[in-house]
CSV table of C-alpha atoms and ligand atoms in Angstrom, one decimal:
chain,number,residue,atom,x,y,z
K,39,MET,CA,168.0,121.8,97.4
K,40,ILE,CA,165.8,122.1,94.3
K,41,LYS,CA,166.1,119.1,92.0
K,42,LEU,CA,164.5,119.4,88.6
K,43,SER,CA,164.6,116.9,85.8
K,44,LYS,CA,164.6,117.3,82.1
K,45,ALA,CA,163.3,114.4,80.0
K,46,SER,CA,164.9,114.6,76.5
K,47,LYS,CA,161.5,114.4,74.9
K,48,MET,CA,160.0,117.3,76.8
K,49,PRO,CA,160.6,121.0,75.9
K,50,CYS,CA,161.0,122.0,79.5
K,51,ARG,CA,162.1,121.1,83.0
K,52,SER,CA,160.0,119.3,85.5
K,53,TRP,CA,159.6,118.9,89.3
K,54,SER,CA,158.5,115.3,90.1
K,55,LEU,CA,157.8,112.8,92.8
K,56,GLU,CA,157.8,109.0,92.9
K,57,ALA,CA,154.8,107.5,91.1
K,58,LEU,CA,152.1,105.6,93.1
K,59,THR,CA,153.6,106.5,96.6
K,60,THR,CA,152.5,110.1,96.0
K,61,CYS,CA,149.4,109.3,94.0
K,62,PRO,CA,146.5,108.7,96.5
K,63,ALA,CA,144.0,109.2,93.6
K,64,SER,CA,145.5,106.3,91.7
K,65,LYS,CA,143.4,103.9,93.8
K,66,ASN,CA,139.8,102.8,93.6
K,67,LYS,CA,137.8,102.5,96.9
K,68,ASP,CA,138.7,98.8,97.1
K,69,GLY,CA,142.5,99.6,96.9
K,70,SER,CA,143.0,98.4,93.4
K,71,LEU,CA,144.7,100.7,90.9
K,72,VAL,CA,142.5,102.7,88.5
K,73,ASP,CA,142.9,101.6,84.8
K,74,ALA,CA,145.1,104.6,83.8
K,75,CYS,CA,147.6,103.9,86.6
K,76,LYS,CA,147.8,100.2,86.0
K,77,GLY,CA,149.9,100.8,83.0
K,78,CYS,CA,151.7,104.0,84.3
K,79,TYR,CA,154.9,104.7,82.4
K,80,ALA,CA,156.5,106.1,85.5
K,81,THR,CA,156.6,102.8,87.2
K,82,THR,CA,158.6,101.0,84.5
K,83,GLY,CA,161.7,101.4,82.3
K,84,ASN,CA,164.0,104.3,83.1
K,85,TYR,CA,162.0,105.3,86.1
K,86,ARG,CA,163.4,102.3,88.0
K,87,PHE,CA,167.0,103.5,87.7
K,88,PRO,CA,168.5,104.8,90.9
K,89,ASN,CA,169.5,108.2,89.3
K,90,VAL,CA,165.9,108.7,88.2
K,91,LYS,CA,164.4,107.6,91.5
K,92,ALA,CA,166.8,109.6,93.8
K,93,PRO,CA,165.6,113.1,92.9
K,94,ARG,CA,162.0,112.1,93.2
K,95,VAL,CA,162.6,110.6,96.7
K,96,HIS,CA,164.6,113.7,97.6
K,97,ASN,CA,161.7,116.0,96.4
K,98,GLN,CA,159.2,114.3,98.6
K,99,GLU,CA,161.0,115.7,101.7
K,100,ASP,CA,162.4,118.8,100.1
K,101,TRP,CA,159.2,120.6,99.5
K,102,LYS,CA,158.5,120.7,103.2
K,103,ARG,CA,161.4,123.1,103.7
K,104,LYS,CA,160.6,126.7,104.7
K,105,ASP,CA,162.4,128.2,101.7
K,106,TRP,CA,161.3,125.7,99.1
K,107,ALA,CA,158.8,128.0,97.4
K,108,SER,CA,161.2,130.9,97.2
K,109,ASP,CA,164.0,128.6,96.0
K,110,MET,CA,161.6,127.3,93.2
K,111,ILE,CA,160.7,130.8,92.3
K,112,ALA,CA,164.3,131.8,91.9
K,113,GLU,CA,165.0,128.5,89.9
K,114,LEU,CA,162.3,129.3,87.4
K,115,ASP,CA,163.6,132.8,86.7
K,116,ASN,CA,164.4,132.0,83.1
K,117,ASP,CA,161.9,129.2,82.3
K,118,ARG,CA,159.1,129.9,79.9
K,119,TYR,CA,157.4,126.5,80.2
K,120,PHE,CA,157.4,124.2,83.1
K,121,ARG,CA,155.8,120.8,83.8
K,122,TRP,CA,154.8,119.7,87.3
K,123,PHE,CA,154.8,115.9,87.9
K,124,ASP,CA,156.4,114.1,85.1
K,125,SER,CA,155.7,111.4,87.7
K,126,GLY,CA,153.8,111.5,91.0
K,127,ASP,CA,151.0,113.9,92.0
K,128,MET,CA,150.2,116.9,94.2
K,129,TYR,CA,149.4,114.6,97.1
K,130,ASP,CA,149.5,117.0,100.0
K,131,LEU,CA,147.4,120.2,100.4
K,132,ARG,CA,150.4,122.1,101.8
K,133,LEU,CA,152.4,121.2,98.7
K,134,ALA,CA,149.5,122.4,96.5
K,135,LYS,CA,149.5,125.7,98.3
K,136,LYS,CA,153.2,126.1,97.8
K,137,ILE,CA,152.8,125.3,94.1
K,138,LEU,CA,150.2,128.1,93.9
K,139,GLU,CA,152.7,130.5,95.5
K,140,VAL,CA,155.3,129.5,93.0
K,141,ALA,CA,152.9,129.9,90.0
K,142,LYS,CA,151.7,133.3,91.2
K,143,ALA,CA,155.3,134.6,91.5
K,144,THR,CA,156.4,133.3,88.1
K,145,PRO,CA,153.9,134.9,85.6
K,146,HIS,CA,156.5,134.7,82.9
K,147,CYS,CA,156.4,130.9,83.0
K,148,ASN,CA,153.6,128.7,81.7
K,149,HIS,CA,152.9,125.9,84.1
K,150,TRP,CA,151.3,122.6,83.1
K,151,LEU,CA,150.0,120.6,86.1
K,152,PRO,CA,148.5,117.2,85.4
K,153,THR,CA,146.7,115.8,88.4
K,154,ARG,CA,144.1,113.4,89.8
K,155,MET,CA,143.8,115.3,93.1
K,156,HIS,CA,140.5,116.9,91.8
K,157,LYS,CA,138.9,113.7,93.2
K,158,PHE,CA,139.3,115.0,96.7
K,159,ALA,CA,137.0,117.9,97.7
K,160,LYS,CA,139.6,119.5,100.0
K,161,PHE,CA,141.7,120.3,97.0
K,162,SER,CA,138.9,122.2,95.1
K,163,LYS,CA,139.8,125.6,96.5
K,164,VAL,CA,143.5,125.5,95.6
K,165,ILE,CA,142.8,123.9,92.2
K,166,ASN,CA,140.3,126.7,91.5
K,167,GLU,CA,142.9,129.3,92.4
K,168,LEU,CA,145.5,127.7,90.3
K,169,GLU,CA,143.1,127.5,87.3
K,170,SER,CA,142.3,131.2,87.7
K,171,LEU,CA,145.9,132.1,87.0
K,172,PRO,CA,146.6,133.0,83.3
K,173,ASN,CA,149.9,131.1,83.3
K,174,VAL,CA,148.6,127.8,84.7
K,175,VAL,CA,146.8,124.9,83.2
K,176,VAL,CA,145.6,122.3,85.7
K,177,ARG,CA,144.9,119.3,83.4
K,178,LYS,CA,142.7,116.9,85.3
K,179,SER,CA,143.4,113.3,84.3
K,180,SER,CA,140.7,110.8,83.6
K,181,ASP,CA,141.1,107.3,85.0
K,182,SER,CA,140.0,105.8,81.7
K,183,VAL,CA,142.2,104.1,79.1
K,184,THR,CA,139.4,103.9,76.6
K,185,GLY,CA,138.7,107.6,76.1
K,186,GLY,CA,136.3,108.2,79.0
K,187,LEU,CA,136.0,111.9,79.8
K,188,ILE,CA,135.6,113.7,83.1
K,189,LYS,CA,134.2,117.1,83.9
K,190,GLY,CA,136.4,120.2,83.8
K,191,THR,CA,137.7,122.9,81.6
K,192,ASN,CA,141.1,121.3,80.9
K,193,THR,CA,141.2,117.5,81.1
K,194,SER,CA,143.0,114.6,79.5
K,195,THR,CA,142.3,110.9,78.8
K,196,ILE,CA,144.0,107.9,77.3
K,197,ILE,CA,142.7,106.3,74.1
K,198,PRO,CA,143.7,102.8,72.8
K,199,THR,CA,144.5,104.1,69.3
K,200,ILE,CA,144.1,107.4,67.4
K,201,ASP,CA,141.0,105.9,65.7
K,202,ASN,CA,139.3,106.1,69.1
K,203,ALA,CA,139.6,109.9,69.3
K,204,THR,CA,136.2,111.7,69.3
K,205,LYS,CA,135.1,115.2,68.4
K,206,GLY,CA,136.6,117.9,70.5
K,207,MET,CA,139.7,115.9,71.6
K,208,VAL,CA,143.1,117.1,70.6
K,209,VAL,CA,145.2,114.0,70.0
K,210,CYS,CA,148.8,114.1,71.3
K,211,LYS,CA,151.0,113.5,68.2
K,212,ALA,CA,154.2,112.9,70.1
K,213,TYR,CA,154.2,109.4,68.7
K,214,GLU,CA,154.9,110.9,65.3
K,215,ARG,CA,158.0,112.6,66.6
K,216,ASP,CA,159.7,109.8,68.5
K,217,GLY,CA,157.8,110.7,71.7
K,218,LYS,CA,158.9,114.4,71.5
K,219,CYS,CA,156.6,117.4,71.9
K,220,GLY,CA,158.5,119.3,69.2
K,221,THR,CA,156.7,122.7,68.9
K,222,CYS,CA,153.4,121.5,70.3
K,223,ARG,CA,152.3,123.1,73.6
K,224,SER,CA,148.7,121.9,73.6
K,225,CYS,CA,149.0,120.6,77.2
K,226,TRP,CA,149.8,124.2,78.4
K,227,ASP,CA,147.0,125.7,76.3
K,228,LYS,CA,143.9,126.7,78.2
K,229,SER,CA,141.9,126.8,75.0
K,230,VAL,CA,142.5,123.0,74.6
K,231,SER,CA,139.7,121.3,76.5
K,232,VAL,CA,140.6,117.6,76.2
K,233,ILE,CA,144.0,116.1,75.3
K,234,ALA,CA,143.8,112.4,74.2
K,235,TYR,CA,147.0,110.5,74.7
K,236,PRO,CA,147.2,107.4,72.5
K,237,ALA,CA,148.2,104.4,74.8
K,238,HIS,CA,151.8,103.4,74.6
K,239,GLY,CA,154.0,100.8,76.3
K,240,LYS,CA,153.5,97.1,76.9
K,241,SER,CA,151.9,97.5,80.3
K,242,MET,CA,149.2,99.8,79.0
K,243,ALA,CA,148.6,97.5,76.0
K,244,LYS,CA,147.9,94.7,78.5
K,245,VAL,CA,145.5,96.8,80.6
K,246,ILE,CA,143.5,97.8,77.5
K,247,LYS,CA,143.5,94.2,76.2
K,248,MET,CA,142.0,93.0,79.5
K,249,ILE,CA,139.3,95.6,79.4
K,250,GLN,CA,138.4,94.9,75.8
K,251,VAL,CA,138.3,91.2,76.4
K,252,GLY,CA,136.1,91.9,79.5
O,97,SF4,S1,149.9,117.1,73.4
O,97,SF4,FE1,151.7,118.3,72.7
O,97,SF4,S2,152.5,119.3,74.5
O,97,SF4,FE2,151.1,117.6,75.2
O,97,SF4,S3,152.5,115.9,75.5
O,97,SF4,FE3,151.6,115.7,73.4
O,97,SF4,S4,153.1,116.7,72.1
O,97,SF4,FE4,153.6,117.4,74.2
């Protein structure tokens, strides 16, 4: 059974997994978390509630079903915007191929797919195919929380404050709207190269403080 979520602050529905357990790219080679994942919003607050966890745990098994892709395609019949992975990541190549199938069959829907799986070479082909679709933005996330950039056509990074934004970054202004996107659709916009998300939350503030203190 397809289980989508709809965060009140987002303009669309989302299909998500549990953070960290489905985020192999959240770890450094020594097993420690990368900076951006140390303060991950999806491991705190509401995300700890059973009713929020349950669909994410369900989805981790559900995508393996034979009919999952066709069920997703039917589910998105009327959606114009969709966000993959409000939490979690495209951790399995078979899942990535099914997402590609869904995106190809739903050209009426704009898909935003944030991911760190670009770190793994075996995902290159499917990510390239996803990126070639006019209705998909694969937004590759940087591990930095201080505005560090990564290569790629569509990327994102975290900045400590809006004053840390540099030329070419589009700053997410959700903080001006109580965390809501409002009419902004920059994350879905292929012409937007880099989105900079100002850090929010106590955990992220702690991570940034530790880095800045050195
Ligand atoms: S940049 Fe725009 S679309 Fe992306 S999260 Fe922020 S407000 Fe929403």
